[in-house]
mmCIF file of C-alpha atoms and ligand atoms in Angstrom:
data_model
loop_
_atom_site.group_PDB
_atom_site.id
_atom_site.type_symbol
_atom_site.label_atom_id
_atom_site.label_comp_id
_atom_site.label_asym_id
_atom_site.label_seq_id
_atom_site.Cartn_x
_atom_site.Cartn_y
_atom_site.Cartn_z
ATOM 1 C CA UNK K 1 4.906 0.127 -39.244
ATOM 2 C CA UNK K 2 1.149 -0.434 -39.193
ATOM 3 C CA UNK K 3 0.102 -3.851 -40.443
ATOM 4 C CA UNK K 4 -2.437 -3.814 -43.300
ATOM 5 C CA UNK K 5 -5.286 -6.163 -42.392
ATOM 6 C CA UNK K 6 -8.657 -7.256 -43.677
ATOM 7 C CA UNK K 7 -11.133 -8.819 -41.261
ATOM 8 C CA UNK K 8 -13.445 -11.469 -42.675
ATOM 9 C CA UNK K 9 -16.156 -12.148 -40.128
ATOM 10 C CA UNK K 10 -19.634 -13.350 -39.117
ATOM 11 C CA UNK K 11 -20.454 -11.230 -36.035
ATOM 12 C CA UNK K 12 -21.118 -12.863 -33.513
ATOM 13 C CA UNK K 13 -20.218 -11.386 -30.121
ATOM 14 C CA UNK K 14 -16.589 -12.526 -30.116
ATOM 15 C CA UNK K 15 -16.175 -11.283 -33.698
ATOM 16 C CA UNK K 16 -17.526 -7.924 -32.531
ATOM 17 C CA UNK K 17 -14.966 -7.692 -29.731
ATOM 18 C CA UNK K 18 -12.204 -8.690 -32.170
ATOM 19 C CA UNK K 19 -13.196 -5.890 -34.572
ATOM 20 C CA UNK K 20 -13.334 -3.408 -31.696
ATOM 21 C CA UNK K 21 -9.882 -4.483 -30.521
ATOM 22 C CA UNK K 22 -8.398 -4.075 -34.012
ATOM 23 C CA UNK K 23 -9.882 -0.577 -34.244
ATOM 24 C CA UNK K 24 -8.708 0.283 -30.739
ATOM 25 C CA UNK K 25 -5.170 -0.705 -31.750
ATOM 26 C CA UNK K 26 -5.108 1.719 -34.669
ATOM 27 C CA UNK K 27 -1.423 2.454 -34.146
ATOM 28 C CA UNK K 28 -0.696 -1.199 -35.020
ATOM 29 C CA UNK K 29 -3.410 -2.078 -37.537
ATOM 30 C CA UNK K 30 -4.459 -0.432 -40.770
ATOM 31 C CA UNK K 31 -7.879 -2.078 -41.181
ATOM 32 C CA UNK K 32 -8.522 -1.773 -44.928
ATOM 33 C CA UNK K 33 -11.985 -3.353 -45.099
ATOM 34 C CA UNK K 34 -14.311 -5.811 -43.438
ATOM 35 C CA UNK K 35 -15.866 -8.622 -45.442
ATOM 36 C CA UNK K 36 -18.863 -10.369 -43.941
ATOM 37 C CA UNK K 37 -19.765 -14.012 -44.441
ATOM 38 C CA UNK K 38 -22.721 -16.200 -43.553
ATOM 39 C CA UNK K 39 -22.060 -18.065 -40.337
ATOM 40 C CA UNK K 40 -23.414 -17.326 -36.891
ATOM 41 C CA UNK K 41 -26.378 -15.681 -38.660
ATOM 42 C CA UNK K 42 -27.293 -14.967 -42.298
ATOM 43 C CA UNK K 43 -24.923 -12.759 -44.263
ATOM 44 C CA UNK K 44 -27.282 -9.775 -44.482
ATOM 45 C CA UNK K 45 -27.274 -9.753 -40.683
ATOM 46 C CA UNK K 46 -23.508 -10.345 -40.245
ATOM 47 C CA UNK K 47 -22.852 -7.433 -42.606
ATOM 48 C CA UNK K 48 -25.336 -5.250 -40.709
ATOM 49 C CA UNK K 49 -23.708 -6.292 -37.444
ATOM 50 C CA UNK K 50 -20.233 -5.406 -38.697
ATOM 51 C CA UNK K 51 -21.593 -1.974 -39.615
ATOM 52 C CA UNK K 52 -23.145 -1.609 -36.165
ATOM 53 C CA UNK K 53 -19.728 -2.322 -34.667
ATOM 54 C CA UNK K 54 -17.708 0.078 -36.838
ATOM 55 C CA UNK K 55 -20.269 2.790 -36.126
ATOM 56 C CA UNK K 56 -20.080 2.052 -32.397
ATOM 57 C CA UNK K 57 -16.285 2.347 -32.565
ATOM 58 C CA UNK K 58 -16.489 5.753 -34.253
ATOM 59 C CA UNK K 59 -15.274 4.528 -37.664
ATOM 60 C CA UNK K 60 -18.399 4.987 -39.795
ATOM 61 C CA UNK K 61 -16.309 5.415 -42.964
ATOM 62 C CA UNK K 62 -14.816 1.924 -42.793
ATOM 63 C CA UNK K 63 -16.176 -0.193 -45.657
ATOM 64 C CA UNK K 64 -18.085 -3.354 -44.810
ATOM 65 C CA UNK K 65 -18.855 -5.629 -47.774
ATOM 66 C CA UNK K 66 -21.312 -8.508 -47.674
ATOM 67 C CA UNK K 67 -19.818 -11.720 -49.025
ATOM 68 C CA UNK K 68 -21.052 -15.282 -49.464
ATOM 69 C CA UNK K 69 -24.540 -16.168 -48.284
ATOM 70 C CA UNK K 70 -23.849 -19.901 -48.036
ATOM 71 C CA UNK K 71 -20.950 -22.357 -47.731
ATOM 72 C CA UNK K 72 -19.296 -23.643 -50.919
ATOM 73 C CA UNK K 73 -21.083 -26.995 -50.956
ATOM 74 C CA UNK K 74 -23.179 -27.537 -47.841
ATOM 75 C CA UNK K 75 -26.316 -25.926 -46.515
ATOM 76 C CA UNK K 76 -25.752 -23.040 -44.103
ATOM 77 C CA UNK K 77 -26.104 -23.968 -40.428
ATOM 78 C CA UNK K 78 -26.280 -20.839 -38.304
ATOM 79 C CA UNK K 79 -25.622 -20.571 -34.564
ATOM 80 C CA UNK K 80 -28.397 -18.450 -33.092
ATOM 81 C CA UNK K 81 -28.374 -20.858 -30.153
ATOM 82 C CA UNK K 82 -25.073 -19.206 -29.166
ATOM 83 C CA UNK K 83 -25.405 -15.644 -30.474
ATOM 84 C CA UNK K 84 -29.123 -14.964 -30.257
ATOM 85 C CA UNK K 85 -31.519 -14.120 -33.090
ATOM 86 C CA UNK K 86 -29.578 -11.133 -34.469
ATOM 87 C CA UNK K 87 -26.104 -12.497 -33.707
ATOM 88 C CA UNK K 88 -25.224 -9.683 -31.305
ATOM 89 C CA UNK K 89 -27.594 -10.467 -28.465
ATOM 90 C CA UNK K 90 -26.871 -8.280 -25.448
ATOM 91 C CA UNK K 91 -25.097 -5.487 -27.355
ATOM 92 C CA UNK K 92 -28.075 -3.151 -27.193
ATOM 93 C CA UNK K 93 -26.976 -1.483 -30.425
ATOM 94 C CA UNK K 94 -29.300 0.292 -32.849
ATOM 95 C CA UNK K 95 -29.545 -0.842 -36.474
ATOM 96 C CA UNK K 96 -26.701 0.542 -38.593
ATOM 97 C CA UNK K 97 -27.033 4.082 -39.930
ATOM 98 C CA UNK K 98 -25.511 3.037 -43.266
ATOM 99 C CA UNK K 99 -25.987 -0.045 -45.453
ATOM 100 C CA UNK K 100 -23.003 -2.238 -46.415
ATOM 101 C CA UNK K 101 -20.782 -0.871 -49.195
ATOM 102 C CA UNK K 102 -21.500 -1.904 -52.787
ATOM 103 C CA UNK K 103 -19.447 -4.759 -54.210
ATOM 104 C CA UNK K 104 -19.423 -8.382 -53.147
ATOM 105 C CA UNK K 105 -17.038 -9.317 -50.336
ATOM 106 C CA UNK K 106 -15.187 -11.814 -52.538
ATOM 107 C CA UNK K 107 -14.684 -9.250 -55.313
ATOM 108 C CA UNK K 108 -13.494 -6.812 -52.659
ATOM 109 C CA UNK K 109 -10.899 -9.280 -51.376
ATOM 110 C CA UNK K 110 -9.647 -9.911 -54.912
ATOM 111 C CA UNK K 111 -9.496 -6.217 -55.866
ATOM 112 C CA UNK K 112 -7.880 -5.153 -52.618
ATOM 113 C CA UNK K 113 -5.233 -7.861 -52.802
ATOM 114 C CA UNK K 114 -4.484 -7.272 -56.483
ATOM 115 C CA UNK K 115 -3.871 -3.603 -55.686
ATOM 116 C CA UNK K 116 -1.530 -4.457 -52.800
ATOM 117 C CA UNK K 117 2.229 -4.973 -52.793
ATOM 118 C CA UNK K 118 3.511 -8.585 -52.624
ATOM 119 C CA UNK K 119 3.105 -10.229 -49.214
ATOM 120 C CA UNK K 120 1.666 -7.092 -47.687
ATOM 121 C CA UNK K 121 -1.831 -7.901 -46.415
ATOM 122 C CA UNK K 122 -2.771 -10.021 -43.403
ATOM 123 C CA UNK K 123 -6.154 -11.711 -43.509
ATOM 124 C CA UNK K 124 -7.908 -12.119 -40.160
ATOM 125 C CA UNK K 125 -10.465 -14.886 -40.617
ATOM 126 C CA UNK K 126 -13.081 -14.985 -37.872
ATOM 127 C CA UNK K 127 -15.817 -17.113 -39.454
ATOM 128 C CA UNK K 128 -16.332 -19.869 -42.015
ATOM 129 C CA UNK K 129 -13.654 -19.574 -44.714
ATOM 130 C CA UNK K 130 -16.033 -19.363 -47.683
ATOM 131 C CA UNK K 131 -15.089 -15.877 -48.925
ATOM 132 C CA UNK K 132 -11.360 -16.541 -48.981
ATOM 133 C CA UNK K 133 -11.725 -19.973 -50.576
ATOM 134 C CA UNK K 134 -13.855 -18.525 -53.348
ATOM 135 C CA UNK K 135 -11.451 -15.609 -53.850
ATOM 136 C CA UNK K 136 -8.534 -18.051 -54.186
ATOM 137 C CA UNK K 137 -10.433 -20.114 -56.753
ATOM 138 C CA UNK K 138 -11.556 -17.013 -58.657
ATOM 139 C CA UNK K 139 -8.164 -15.311 -58.641
ATOM 140 C CA UNK K 140 -5.262 -17.621 -57.748
ATOM 141 C CA UNK K 141 -2.900 -14.715 -58.469
ATOM 142 C CA UNK K 142 -3.875 -13.104 -55.131
ATOM 143 C CA UNK K 143 -1.941 -15.704 -53.109
ATOM 144 C CA UNK K 144 1.440 -13.919 -53.305
ATOM 145 C CA UNK K 145 -0.147 -10.645 -52.134
ATOM 146 C CA UNK K 146 -1.153 -12.240 -48.841
ATOM 147 C CA UNK K 147 1.408 -11.938 -46.086
ATOM 148 C CA UNK K 148 -0.393 -14.378 -43.836
ATOM 149 C CA UNK K 149 -3.778 -15.766 -42.910
ATOM 150 C CA UNK K 150 -4.600 -15.961 -39.214
ATOM 151 C CA UNK K 151 -7.743 -17.961 -38.648
ATOM 152 C CA UNK K 152 -9.867 -18.966 -35.716
ATOM 153 C CA UNK K 153 -11.042 -22.484 -36.383
ATOM 154 C CA UNK K 154 -10.547 -26.151 -35.681
ATOM 155 C CA UNK K 155 -9.539 -28.005 -32.566
ATOM 156 C CA UNK K 156 -6.935 -30.443 -31.372
ATOM 157 C CA UNK K 157 -9.494 -31.968 -29.031
ATOM 158 C CA UNK K 158 -13.270 -31.964 -28.876
ATOM 159 C CA UNK K 159 -15.328 -29.642 -31.049
ATOM 160 C CA UNK K 160 -18.079 -27.274 -30.024
ATOM 161 C CA UNK K 161 -20.497 -27.864 -32.909
ATOM 162 C CA UNK K 162 -20.118 -31.638 -32.839
ATOM 163 C CA UNK K 163 -17.806 -33.834 -30.768
ATOM 164 C CA UNK K 164 -15.468 -33.792 -33.793
ATOM 165 C CA UNK K 165 -15.656 -30.253 -35.083
ATOM 166 C CA UNK K 166 -15.347 -26.603 -34.210
ATOM 167 C CA UNK K 167 -18.074 -24.360 -35.699
ATOM 168 C CA UNK K 168 -16.134 -22.330 -38.330
ATOM 169 C CA UNK K 169 -14.598 -25.410 -39.936
ATOM 170 C CA UNK K 170 -17.776 -27.482 -39.550
ATOM 171 C CA UNK K 171 -19.818 -24.762 -41.267
ATOM 172 C CA UNK K 172 -17.701 -24.852 -44.443
ATOM 173 C CA UNK K 173 -15.168 -27.691 -44.376
ATOM 174 C CA UNK K 174 -14.586 -27.492 -48.133
ATOM 175 C CA UNK K 175 -13.560 -23.850 -47.844
ATOM 176 C CA UNK K 176 -11.193 -24.721 -44.997
ATOM 177 C CA UNK K 177 -9.641 -27.468 -47.142
ATOM 178 C CA UNK K 178 -9.107 -24.975 -49.999
ATOM 179 C CA UNK K 179 -7.448 -22.418 -47.705
ATOM 180 C CA UNK K 180 -5.207 -24.999 -46.019
ATOM 181 C CA UNK K 181 -4.257 -26.402 -49.410
ATOM 182 C CA UNK K 182 -3.374 -23.087 -51.034
ATOM 183 C CA UNK K 183 0.257 -22.902 -49.961
ATOM 184 C CA UNK K 184 -0.330 -19.766 -47.882
ATOM 185 C CA UNK K 185 1.287 -18.882 -44.579
ATOM 186 C CA UNK K 186 -1.546 -19.874 -42.248
ATOM 187 C CA UNK K 187 -1.735 -19.591 -38.472
ATOM 188 C CA UNK K 188 -4.496 -21.693 -36.938
ATOM 189 C CA UNK K 189 -6.012 -20.794 -33.586
ATOM 190 C CA UNK K 190 -8.274 -23.602 -32.468
ATOM 191 C CA UNK K 191 -10.617 -24.303 -29.592
ATOM 192 C CA UNK K 192 -7.875 -26.078 -27.635
ATOM 193 C CA UNK K 193 -6.349 -22.594 -27.232
ATOM 194 C CA UNK K 194 -9.378 -20.316 -27.220
ATOM 195 C CA UNK K 195 -11.067 -22.278 -24.457
ATOM 196 C CA UNK K 196 -8.171 -21.248 -22.238
ATOM 197 C CA UNK K 197 -8.930 -17.589 -23.037
ATOM 198 C CA UNK K 198 -12.253 -17.297 -21.232
ATOM 199 C CA UNK K 199 -13.027 -13.828 -19.894
ATOM 200 C CA UNK K 200 -13.639 -14.338 -16.185
ATOM 201 C CA UNK K 201 -16.408 -12.560 -14.277
ATOM 202 C CA UNK K 202 -13.779 -10.165 -12.868
ATOM 203 C CA UNK K 203 -12.454 -9.353 -16.351
ATOM 204 C CA UNK K 204 -15.963 -8.852 -17.692
ATOM 205 C CA UNK K 205 -16.696 -6.556 -14.735
ATOM 206 C CA UNK K 206 -13.607 -4.493 -15.621
ATOM 207 C CA UNK K 207 -15.045 -4.000 -19.095
ATOM 208 C CA UNK K 208 -18.379 -3.004 -17.568
ATOM 209 C CA UNK K 209 -16.609 -0.375 -15.489
ATOM 210 C CA UNK K 210 -15.189 1.385 -18.572
ATOM 211 C CA UNK K 211 -18.206 3.721 -18.748
ATOM 212 C CA UNK K 212 -17.934 4.051 -22.523
ATOM 213 C CA UNK K 213 -20.439 3.120 -25.243
ATOM 214 C CA UNK K 214 -18.160 0.330 -26.440
ATOM 215 C CA UNK K 215 -17.595 -0.901 -22.890
ATOM 216 C CA UNK K 216 -21.347 -1.032 -22.255
ATOM 217 C CA UNK K 217 -21.995 -2.942 -25.487
ATOM 218 C CA UNK K 218 -19.214 -5.452 -24.850
ATOM 219 C CA UNK K 219 -20.303 -5.934 -21.254
ATOM 220 C CA UNK K 220 -23.894 -6.489 -22.395
ATOM 221 C CA UNK K 221 -22.807 -9.084 -24.953
ATOM 222 C CA UNK K 222 -20.574 -10.973 -22.543
ATOM 223 C CA UNK K 223 -23.174 -11.079 -19.775
ATOM 224 C CA UNK K 224 -26.192 -12.005 -21.905
ATOM 225 C CA UNK K 225 -28.052 -15.060 -20.649
ATOM 226 C CA UNK K 226 -26.773 -18.125 -22.489
ATOM 227 C CA UNK K 227 -28.563 -21.451 -22.381
ATOM 228 C CA UNK K 228 -26.754 -23.695 -19.891
ATOM 229 C CA UNK K 229 -23.846 -21.230 -19.784
ATOM 230 C CA UNK K 230 -22.661 -23.079 -22.928
ATOM 231 C CA UNK K 231 -20.164 -25.010 -20.903
ATOM 232 C CA UNK K 232 -17.964 -22.294 -19.445
ATOM 233 C CA UNK K 233 -17.917 -20.064 -16.370
ATOM 234 C CA UNK K 234 -16.964 -16.886 -18.234
ATOM 235 C CA UNK K 235 -17.230 -15.933 -21.896
ATOM 236 C CA UNK K 236 -14.958 -17.373 -24.590
ATOM 237 C CA UNK K 237 -13.009 -14.903 -26.681
ATOM 238 C CA UNK K 238 -12.333 -17.167 -29.657
ATOM 239 C CA UNK K 239 -12.002 -14.596 -32.440
ATOM 240 C CA UNK K 240 -10.345 -11.981 -30.240
ATOM 241 C CA UNK K 241 -7.328 -14.300 -30.052
ATOM 242 C CA UNK K 242 -6.672 -13.663 -33.773
ATOM 243 C CA UNK K 243 -6.161 -9.943 -33.202
ATOM 244 C CA UNK K 244 -4.380 -10.636 -29.902
ATOM 245 C CA UNK K 245 -1.890 -12.916 -31.660
ATOM 246 C CA UNK K 246 -1.086 -10.308 -34.303
ATOM 247 C CA UNK K 247 -0.701 -7.584 -31.674
ATOM 248 C CA UNK K 248 1.174 -9.603 -29.020
ATOM 249 C CA UNK K 249 2.707 -12.750 -30.568
ATOM 250 C CA UNK K 250 4.966 -13.141 -27.547
ATOM 251 C CA UNK K 251 1.923 -14.251 -25.535
ATOM 252 C CA UNK K 252 1.410 -17.324 -27.750
ATOM 253 C CA UNK K 253 3.297 -20.532 -28.544
ATOM 254 C CA UNK K 254 2.829 -23.017 -31.368
ATOM 255 C CA UNK K 255 4.513 -25.128 -34.013
ATOM 256 C CA UNK K 256 4.330 -25.846 -37.729
ATOM 257 C CA UNK K 257 2.102 -28.850 -38.466
ATOM 258 C CA UNK K 258 0.239 -30.680 -41.175
ATOM 259 C CA UNK K 259 -3.508 -30.130 -40.798
ATOM 260 C CA UNK K 260 -6.175 -31.992 -42.743
ATOM 261 C CA UNK K 261 -9.895 -31.203 -42.756
ATOM 262 C CA UNK K 262 -12.559 -33.889 -42.966
ATOM 263 C CA UNK K 263 -14.975 -32.880 -45.722
ATOM 264 C CA UNK K 264 -17.179 -35.975 -45.603
ATOM 265 C CA UNK K 265 -20.774 -35.598 -44.435
ATOM 266 C CA UNK K 266 -20.529 -38.137 -41.592
ATOM 267 C CA UNK K 267 -19.944 -37.593 -37.875
ATOM 268 C CA UNK K 268 -16.373 -36.391 -38.490
ATOM 269 C CA UNK K 269 -17.466 -33.525 -40.787
ATOM 270 C CA UNK K 270 -15.233 -30.507 -40.151
ATOM 271 C CA UNK K 271 -12.751 -32.388 -37.981
ATOM 272 C CA UNK K 272 -9.249 -30.912 -38.137
ATOM 273 C CA UNK K 273 -6.633 -33.623 -37.863
ATOM 274 C CA UNK K 274 -3.665 -31.710 -36.480
ATOM 275 C CA UNK K 275 -0.475 -33.756 -36.791
ATOM 276 C CA UNK K 276 1.194 -32.209 -33.763
ATOM 277 C CA UNK K 277 3.855 -34.930 -33.553
ATOM 278 C CA UNK K 278 4.513 -35.197 -37.297
ATOM 279 C CA UNK K 279 3.409 -38.831 -37.443
ATOM 280 C CA UNK K 280 1.955 -38.527 -40.942
ATOM 281 C CA UNK K 281 5.237 -37.210 -42.380
ATOM 282 C CA UNK K 282 3.442 -34.620 -44.484
ATOM 283 C CA UNK K 283 4.784 -31.118 -45.100
ATOM 284 C CA UNK K 284 3.393 -28.546 -42.645
ATOM 285 C CA UNK K 285 0.603 -26.361 -44.006
ATOM 286 C CA UNK K 286 -0.140 -24.310 -40.880
ATOM 287 C CA UNK K 287 1.428 -22.845 -37.800
ATOM 288 C CA UNK K 288 -0.818 -24.201 -35.056
ATOM 289 C CA UNK K 289 -0.920 -22.230 -31.838
ATOM 290 C CA UNK K 290 -1.288 -24.272 -28.675
ATOM 291 C CA UNK K 291 -0.968 -21.815 -25.759
ATOM 292 C CA UNK K 292 -1.845 -18.296 -24.775
ATOM 293 C CA UNK K 293 -0.765 -16.407 -21.695
ATOM 294 C CA UNK K 294 -4.331 -15.346 -20.972
ATOM 295 C CA UNK K 295 -3.884 -12.942 -18.046
ATOM 296 C CA UNK K 296 -1.726 -10.353 -19.888
ATOM 297 C CA UNK K 297 -3.821 -10.888 -23.022
ATOM 298 C CA UNK K 298 -6.948 -9.765 -21.142
ATOM 299 C CA UNK K 299 -5.124 -6.931 -19.371
ATOM 300 C CA UNK K 300 -3.840 -5.540 -22.663
ATOM 301 C CA UNK K 301 -7.117 -6.093 -24.519
ATOM 302 C CA UNK K 302 -9.166 -4.320 -21.840
ATOM 303 C CA UNK K 303 -6.687 -1.420 -21.711
ATOM 304 C CA UNK K 304 -7.011 -1.078 -25.491
ATOM 305 C CA UNK K 305 -10.830 -1.296 -25.507
ATOM 306 C CA UNK K 306 -10.859 1.521 -22.946
ATOM 307 C CA UNK K 307 -9.652 3.901 -25.680
ATOM 308 C CA UNK K 308 -12.825 3.508 -27.725
ATOM 309 C CA UNK K 309 -15.713 5.959 -27.356
HETATM 310 C C1 LIG G 401 -16.313 -19.714 -33.599
HETATM 311 O O1 LIG G 401 -17.675 -19.925 -33.919
HETATM 312 C C2 LIG G 401 -18.384 -18.712 -33.836
HETATM 313 O O2 LIG G 401 -19.641 -18.898 -33.286
HETATM 314 C C3 LIG G 401 -17.503 -17.760 -33.074
HETATM 315 O O3 LIG G 401 -17.746 -16.434 -33.512
HETATM 316 C C4 LIG G 401 -16.128 -18.217 -33.426
HETATM 317 O O4 LIG G 401 -15.675 -17.659 -34.637
HETATM 318 C C5 LIG G 401 -15.969 -20.523 -32.362
HETATM 319 O O5 LIG G 401 -16.155 -21.885 -32.630
HETATM 320 CA CA1 LIG G 402 -16.866 -15.791 -35.681
#
């Protein structure tokens, strides 16, 4: 049976590839809507970027809703230094033909979940968790409609935004604390895993050889010049791991843990304390993935992307 999913996202090159992969795997995923959030760039741009991606993939009818323009409490800190001024540097895509759909992203999440059967919708969270946190506060009754939340965020080791914190959790730590405290089934995919899923030059070249519009755009994004290489030899595929996990869970390992988010404004802001060894004796609130078998993940992802126009 196809899994009903919603993608909440701040594209972002890796978000874009994740959306493309979900659409390429249409026999597995019933993508009901995309909700955009402020993150890598401002929300008007992340929503426009999500539209550019669905149009590229040949799904112009898929609804993209713009959500929150700022984190719950803190000032928005964008990441153009990673993604470029429009968030999709290197994609070479035209502006979207259509504007985002009417209706705020948070209202969309609430309405869509209220209309769904119990435990039937999977939420794929690829950016700061603001939209979902606000939806849970606005409509706590949506919790039982959610089958699971799979989120890219956090780290068991060093962060990428600060030494302590990964970008998505750093950007809106209060939202992350709300989501982790909501009693939902949450799978957390942090930097400790995603930094072992770096597309190598050979894998990126395979994408470039696809000779499709999507292949060209992905290749352009993954080969764009990045200041200092941003610390890796290939290109990280952070958000793509969310879709990869849902499609091929056998390629991942993990365990149930207690995770706490630092919401203070100091140097630990956005730190995820992941109690891997259960030292704190707190009930688990997330399934934390620790390993991916990256070679088959890339093989399968590239094969799937090859089906797009
Ligand atoms: C996360 O931050 C964003 O820049 C990426 O899209 C990803 O969601 C990685 O830390
Ligand atoms: Ca993202």
